[in-house]
Each structure stands twice: as C-alpha cells, then as structure tokens.
Short mmCIF file of C-alpha atoms and ligand atoms in Angstrom, two decimals:
data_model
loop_
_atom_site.label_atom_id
_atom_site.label_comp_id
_atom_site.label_asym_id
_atom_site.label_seq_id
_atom_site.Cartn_x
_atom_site.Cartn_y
_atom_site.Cartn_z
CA UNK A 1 -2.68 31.65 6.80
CA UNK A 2 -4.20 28.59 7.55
CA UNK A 3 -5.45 26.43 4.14
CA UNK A 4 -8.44 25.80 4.19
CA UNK A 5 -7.38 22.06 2.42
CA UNK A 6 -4.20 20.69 2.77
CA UNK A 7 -2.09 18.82 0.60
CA UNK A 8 0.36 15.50 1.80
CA UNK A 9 3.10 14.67 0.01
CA UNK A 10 3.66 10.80 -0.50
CA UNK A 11 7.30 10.42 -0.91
CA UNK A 12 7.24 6.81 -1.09
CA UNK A 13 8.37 6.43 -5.04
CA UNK A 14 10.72 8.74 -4.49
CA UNK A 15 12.18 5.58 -2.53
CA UNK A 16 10.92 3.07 -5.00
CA UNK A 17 13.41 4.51 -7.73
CA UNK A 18 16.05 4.83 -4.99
CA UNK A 19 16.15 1.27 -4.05
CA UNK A 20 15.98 0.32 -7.77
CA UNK A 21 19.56 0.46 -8.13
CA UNK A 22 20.29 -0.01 -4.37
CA UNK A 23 21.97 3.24 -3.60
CA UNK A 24 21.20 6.26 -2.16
CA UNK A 25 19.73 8.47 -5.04
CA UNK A 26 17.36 9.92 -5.45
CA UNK A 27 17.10 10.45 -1.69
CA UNK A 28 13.71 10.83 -0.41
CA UNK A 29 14.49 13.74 2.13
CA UNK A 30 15.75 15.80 -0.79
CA UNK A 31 11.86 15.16 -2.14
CA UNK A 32 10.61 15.72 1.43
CA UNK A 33 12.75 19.20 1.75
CA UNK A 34 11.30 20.16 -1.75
CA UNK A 35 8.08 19.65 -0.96
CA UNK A 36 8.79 22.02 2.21
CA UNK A 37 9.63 24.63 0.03
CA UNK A 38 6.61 24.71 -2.33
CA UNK A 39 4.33 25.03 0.34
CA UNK A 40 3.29 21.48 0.46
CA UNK A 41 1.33 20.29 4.40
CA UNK A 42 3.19 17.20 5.44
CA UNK A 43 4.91 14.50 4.09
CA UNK A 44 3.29 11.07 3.99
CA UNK A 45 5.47 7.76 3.84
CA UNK A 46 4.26 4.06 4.11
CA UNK A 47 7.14 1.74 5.65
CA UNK A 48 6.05 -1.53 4.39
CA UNK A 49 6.22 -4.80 5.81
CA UNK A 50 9.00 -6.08 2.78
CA UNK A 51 10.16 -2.07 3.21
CA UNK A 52 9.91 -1.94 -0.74
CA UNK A 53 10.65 1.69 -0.70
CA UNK A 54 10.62 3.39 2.69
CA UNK A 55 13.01 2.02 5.09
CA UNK A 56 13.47 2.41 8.86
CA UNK A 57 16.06 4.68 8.54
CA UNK A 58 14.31 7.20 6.44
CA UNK A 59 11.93 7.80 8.76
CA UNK A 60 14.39 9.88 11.20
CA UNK A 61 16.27 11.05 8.27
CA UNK A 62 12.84 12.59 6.78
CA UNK A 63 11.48 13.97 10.34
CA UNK A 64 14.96 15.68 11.46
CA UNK A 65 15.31 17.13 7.90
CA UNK A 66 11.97 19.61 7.66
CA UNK A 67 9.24 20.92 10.37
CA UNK A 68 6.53 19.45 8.00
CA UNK A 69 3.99 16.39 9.67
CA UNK A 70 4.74 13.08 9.24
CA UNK A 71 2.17 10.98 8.48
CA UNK A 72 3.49 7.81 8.86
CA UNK A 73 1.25 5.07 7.22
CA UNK A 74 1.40 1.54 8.35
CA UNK A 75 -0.08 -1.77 9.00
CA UNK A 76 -1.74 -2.47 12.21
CA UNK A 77 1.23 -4.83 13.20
CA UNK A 78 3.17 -5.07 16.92
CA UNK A 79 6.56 -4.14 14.76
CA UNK A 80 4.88 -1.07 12.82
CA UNK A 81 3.47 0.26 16.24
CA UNK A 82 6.84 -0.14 18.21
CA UNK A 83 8.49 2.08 15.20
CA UNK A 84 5.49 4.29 15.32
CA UNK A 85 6.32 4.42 18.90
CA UNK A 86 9.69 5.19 18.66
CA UNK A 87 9.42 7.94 16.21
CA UNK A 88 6.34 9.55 17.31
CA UNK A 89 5.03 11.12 13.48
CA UNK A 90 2.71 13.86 14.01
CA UNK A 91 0.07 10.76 12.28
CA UNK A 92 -0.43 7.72 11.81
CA UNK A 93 -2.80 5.86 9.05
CA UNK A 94 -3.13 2.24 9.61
CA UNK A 95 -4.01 0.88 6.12
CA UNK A 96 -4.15 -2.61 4.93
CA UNK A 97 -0.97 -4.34 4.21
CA UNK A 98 -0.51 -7.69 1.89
CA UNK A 99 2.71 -8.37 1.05
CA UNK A 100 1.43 -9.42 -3.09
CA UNK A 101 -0.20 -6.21 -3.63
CA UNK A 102 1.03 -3.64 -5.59
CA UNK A 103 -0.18 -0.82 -4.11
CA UNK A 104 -2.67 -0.76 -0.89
CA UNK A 105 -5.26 -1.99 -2.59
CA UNK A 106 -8.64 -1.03 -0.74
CA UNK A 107 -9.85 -0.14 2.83
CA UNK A 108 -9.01 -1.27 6.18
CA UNK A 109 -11.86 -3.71 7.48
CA UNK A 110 -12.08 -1.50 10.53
CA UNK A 111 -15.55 -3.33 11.07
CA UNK A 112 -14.16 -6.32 10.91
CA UNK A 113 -11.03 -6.04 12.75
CA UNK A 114 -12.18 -3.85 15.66
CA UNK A 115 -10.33 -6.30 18.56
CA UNK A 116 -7.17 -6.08 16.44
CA UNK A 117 -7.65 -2.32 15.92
CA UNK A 118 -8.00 -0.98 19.16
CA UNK A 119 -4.87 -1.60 21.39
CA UNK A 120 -3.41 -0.27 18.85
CA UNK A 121 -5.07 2.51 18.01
CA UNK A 122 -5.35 3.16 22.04
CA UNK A 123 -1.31 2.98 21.93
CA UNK A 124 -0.94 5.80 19.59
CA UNK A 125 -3.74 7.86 20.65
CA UNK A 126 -1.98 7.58 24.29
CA UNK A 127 1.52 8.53 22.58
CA UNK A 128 0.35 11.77 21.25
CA UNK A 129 -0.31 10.65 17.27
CA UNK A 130 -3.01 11.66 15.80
CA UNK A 131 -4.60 8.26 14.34
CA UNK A 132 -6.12 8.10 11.02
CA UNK A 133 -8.14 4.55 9.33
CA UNK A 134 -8.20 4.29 5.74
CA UNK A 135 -11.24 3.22 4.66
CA UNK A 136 -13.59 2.90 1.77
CA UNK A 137 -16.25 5.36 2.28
CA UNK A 138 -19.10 3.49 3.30
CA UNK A 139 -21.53 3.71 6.72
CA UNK A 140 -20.17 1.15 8.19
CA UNK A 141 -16.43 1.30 8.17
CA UNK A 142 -17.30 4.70 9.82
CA UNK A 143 -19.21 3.86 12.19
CA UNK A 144 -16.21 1.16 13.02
CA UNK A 145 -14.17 4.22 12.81
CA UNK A 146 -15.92 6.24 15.44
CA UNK A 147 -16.43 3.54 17.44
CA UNK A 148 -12.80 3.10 17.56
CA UNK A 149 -12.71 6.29 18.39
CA UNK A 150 -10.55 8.03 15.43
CA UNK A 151 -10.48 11.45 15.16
CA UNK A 152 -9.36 11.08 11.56
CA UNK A 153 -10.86 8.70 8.41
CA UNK A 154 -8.90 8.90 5.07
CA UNK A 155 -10.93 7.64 2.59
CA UNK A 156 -9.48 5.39 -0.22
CA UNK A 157 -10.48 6.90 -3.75
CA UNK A 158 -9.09 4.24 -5.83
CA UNK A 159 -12.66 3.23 -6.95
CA UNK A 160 -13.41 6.76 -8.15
CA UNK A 161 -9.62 7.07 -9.39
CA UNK A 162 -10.44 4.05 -11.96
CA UNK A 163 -13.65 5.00 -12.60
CA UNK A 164 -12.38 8.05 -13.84
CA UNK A 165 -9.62 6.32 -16.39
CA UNK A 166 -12.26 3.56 -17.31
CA UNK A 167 -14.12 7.04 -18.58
CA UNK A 168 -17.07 5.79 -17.08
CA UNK A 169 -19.20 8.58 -16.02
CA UNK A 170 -22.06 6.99 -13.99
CA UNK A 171 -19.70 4.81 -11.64
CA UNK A 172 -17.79 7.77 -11.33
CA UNK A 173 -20.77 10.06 -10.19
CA UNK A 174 -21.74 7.32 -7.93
CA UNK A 175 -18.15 6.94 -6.41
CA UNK A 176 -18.10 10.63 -6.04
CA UNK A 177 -21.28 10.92 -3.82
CA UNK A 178 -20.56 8.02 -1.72
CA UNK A 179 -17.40 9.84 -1.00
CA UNK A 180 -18.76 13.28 -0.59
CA UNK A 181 -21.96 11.92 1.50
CA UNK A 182 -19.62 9.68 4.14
CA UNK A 183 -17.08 13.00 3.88
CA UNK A 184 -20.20 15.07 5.47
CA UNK A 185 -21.34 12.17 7.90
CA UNK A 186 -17.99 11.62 9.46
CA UNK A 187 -17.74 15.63 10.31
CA UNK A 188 -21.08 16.03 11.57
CA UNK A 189 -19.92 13.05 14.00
CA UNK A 190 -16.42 14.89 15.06
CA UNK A 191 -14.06 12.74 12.66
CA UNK A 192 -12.12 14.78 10.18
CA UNK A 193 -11.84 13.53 6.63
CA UNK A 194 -9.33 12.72 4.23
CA UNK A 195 -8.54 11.31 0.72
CA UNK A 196 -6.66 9.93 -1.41
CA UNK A 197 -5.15 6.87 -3.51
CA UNK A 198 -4.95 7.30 -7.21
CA UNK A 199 -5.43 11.20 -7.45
CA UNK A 200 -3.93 13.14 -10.63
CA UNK A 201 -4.21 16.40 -11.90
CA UNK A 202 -7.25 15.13 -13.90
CA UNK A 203 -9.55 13.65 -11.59
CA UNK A 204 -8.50 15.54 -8.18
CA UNK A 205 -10.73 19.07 -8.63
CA UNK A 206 -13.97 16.98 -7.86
CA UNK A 207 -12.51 15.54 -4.72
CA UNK A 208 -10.79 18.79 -3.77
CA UNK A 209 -14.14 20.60 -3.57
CA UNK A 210 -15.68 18.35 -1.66
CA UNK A 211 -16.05 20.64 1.78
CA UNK A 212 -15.36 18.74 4.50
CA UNK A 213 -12.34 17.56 3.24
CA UNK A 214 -9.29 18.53 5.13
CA UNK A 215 -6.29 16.77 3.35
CA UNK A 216 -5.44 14.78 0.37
CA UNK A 217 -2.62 12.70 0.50
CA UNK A 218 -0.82 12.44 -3.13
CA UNK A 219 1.97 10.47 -4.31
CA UNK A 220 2.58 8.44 -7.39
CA UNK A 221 0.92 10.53 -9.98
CA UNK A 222 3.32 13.32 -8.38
CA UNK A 223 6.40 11.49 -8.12
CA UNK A 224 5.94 11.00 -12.03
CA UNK A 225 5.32 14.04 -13.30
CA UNK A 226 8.20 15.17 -11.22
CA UNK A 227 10.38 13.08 -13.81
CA UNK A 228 8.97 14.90 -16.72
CA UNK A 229 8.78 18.64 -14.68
CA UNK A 230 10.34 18.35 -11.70
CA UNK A 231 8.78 18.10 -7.87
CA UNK A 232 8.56 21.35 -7.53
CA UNK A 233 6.24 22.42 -10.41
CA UNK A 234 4.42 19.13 -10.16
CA UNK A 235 3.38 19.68 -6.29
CA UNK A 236 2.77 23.78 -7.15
CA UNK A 237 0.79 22.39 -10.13
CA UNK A 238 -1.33 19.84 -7.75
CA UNK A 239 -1.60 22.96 -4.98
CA UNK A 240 -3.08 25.27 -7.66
CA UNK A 241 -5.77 22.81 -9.03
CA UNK A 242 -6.83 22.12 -5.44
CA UNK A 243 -7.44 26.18 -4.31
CA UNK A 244 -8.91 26.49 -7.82
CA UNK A 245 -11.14 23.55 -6.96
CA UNK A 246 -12.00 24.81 -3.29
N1 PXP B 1 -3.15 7.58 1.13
C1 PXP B 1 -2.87 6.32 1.56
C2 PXP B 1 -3.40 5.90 2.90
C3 PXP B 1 -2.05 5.46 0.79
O1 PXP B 1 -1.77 4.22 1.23
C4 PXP B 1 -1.52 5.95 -0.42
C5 PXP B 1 -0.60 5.08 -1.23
O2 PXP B 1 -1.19 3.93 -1.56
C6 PXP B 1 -1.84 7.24 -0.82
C7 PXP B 1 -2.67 8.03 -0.03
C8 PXP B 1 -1.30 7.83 -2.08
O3 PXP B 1 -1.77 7.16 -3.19
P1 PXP B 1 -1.11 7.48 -4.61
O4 PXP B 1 0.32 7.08 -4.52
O5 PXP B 1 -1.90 6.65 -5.55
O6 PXP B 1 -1.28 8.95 -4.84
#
C-alpha cells in the first residue's frame, strides 16, 4: 500500500547523544533499523561540516543495515558532493550549513546562490539522486528551485514551528498558508513538496493535512520522546497523528 504521506526519520540525535561520551552507543543504525520496523519511509541524516553527530562512517553503516531511503542532507560543498557521490542515497537535500548554528537555521538562498547550486545539483541529478532544496516557502526560492530544475522542495517550518510555541495564533495562520499556498504552487509546476524542521506531535496535524505534501522529515522532537517512550512508540505515535491528520 502506498501512503499517501510519508514520514522520514531524522536519526541525527540519535548520533548527537552517541558522540556525547565518544563511544559507540546509542548507535544510530539500531535507531535507523527501528524505525524500519514501525513502518517509518526513509531515514534522513545530515553529515555536517564539524560532523557533530553523523559521521562518514555511518552513512554506509546506516544504508547496508535496512532497505529504507536515505536522504542524505548536506551542504552544497565539493567534499559533501564527493561523499554524496560515493554513497549514492536514494536523496539528497542541500540545506544551509554554518558551522555556529545550532540547528539549520532557515532556507537555502537558492535565488541567490543559483551559480553555486547548479553543478552541483547537475552532479547528483546525473548520479541517479533524487535532489531536494530546502527552502523557506516563498515564490521566489521556488521559482529558483524550478529553475534549477529540482524535482523536490522541502520546505523549512521552523517559522510556523515557533510560532506555534510563542502561542501566537495569527503568525501561525499566516505561516501556515504561506506554506500550504507555495506547497500547491510547486505541484502544479511538477516539484514535489516536503516539510519539516521543528515538527512535534502538537503542531504537525496542520502540516500533515496539507495535500500536496508528500513527506515530512522528523527528528529531534522524536529522538526525545524516544527517551521518555522509546523510538518505537514515539515514531508509531508521529505515524498515527499524520493518517489521522490526512
Ligand atoms: N529537514 C531538514 C532539511 C533538516 O535540516 C532537519 C534538521 O534540521 C529536519 C528536517 C528535522 O528537523 P527537526 O530535527 O527539528 O525535526
């Protein structure tokens, strides 16, 4: 049965805890196999320029341990397309990178940044990946995006995620539509949409219903309750809000 939305697994904090103590538990492919089990899509992981919680070596480890997509999320850097190169995920979604942040912060400037952005995107396209931008949802990051020729956008919903814990309702509505018009204008023009960035049990039904959306990618709020539940209820928990939503 294919879903009609499906639901990525961002593994990365699995990693993050990992590295805390600089050993080898808990071992993200034991989060990626779980998530395999529960019926989760794919597994998303970001290898990171200071490779603060994915490293090179998980990536192989992660693809040769389930049949779940990779979505490998990376900068748009010569070293993060040789790896992407090399390991061939079933996606890639070049995202901003700065090495201060604490998270990946907002869009890619894929208006801005179009001469940087196309070799590269070119390069993967040409390998077989399916490329992916993540972008604020606004006109003109997508028309950058189909320009570039993308068959996939994921938009960033940390604006609607803190508009949603700042409790305030208008910015909130408004963050909503911008995402659910730009969701609609990238499939009428061919490009499949996705979300994510910030998504919880609490705030992920309104995005979820959205129709056009084909994928949310989810990881810290998961990767948290999994501490208090376990990764297994916490990803069946996140599955059954999102067909509930739908
Ligand atoms: N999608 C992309 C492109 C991301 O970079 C991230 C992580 O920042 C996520 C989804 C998942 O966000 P979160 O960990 O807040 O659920």
């Amino acid at each position: 049965m294919t879903r009609p939305l499906r639901l990525g697994v961002n593994i990365d904090h699995v990693a993050t805890i990992r590295n805390a103590r600089g050993g080898d538990h808990p071992d993200p492919v034991r989060a990626a196999e779980i998530v395999a089990r529960v019926g989760g899509d794919g597994i998303t992981a970001h290898l990171r320029e200071d490779r603060r919680h994915i490293r090179d070596a998980d990536l192989r480890r992660i693809q040769e341990a389930t049949d779940l997509p990779l979505n490998l999320e990376m900068a748009a850097t010569e070293e993060m397309l040789e790896i992407a190169l090399a390991h061939k995920p079933h996606a890639a979604c070049i995202v901003p990178e700065k090495r201060e942040e604490r998270t990946t912060e907002g869009g890619l400037d894929a208006a801005g940044q179009h001469n940087t952005l196309a070799p590269i995107v070119w390069k993967l396209k040409d390998n077989g990946i399916r490329v992916s931008l993540f972008i604020e949802a606004d006109e003109r990051q997508l028309d950058a995006a189909l320009k570039l020729g993308v068959p996939v956008v994921e938009f960033h919903t940390g604006e609607y995620a803190h508009a949603h814990l700042d409790g305030d309702s208008d910015k909130l509505a408004r963050e909503l539509k911008r995402i659910s018009d730009m969701a609609a204008l990238a499939a009428k023009n061919g490009i499949e949409p996705h979300a994510g960035h910030g998504l919880t049990y609490e705030n992920v039904q309104p995005i979820a219903a959205i129709p056009q959306i084909a994928e949310l990618n989810i990881g810290h709020y998961l990767v948290g309750e999994a501490v208090f539940v376990g990764l297994e209820s916490a990803v069946r928990h996140m599955r059954e809000l999102m067909d509930e939503a739908r």
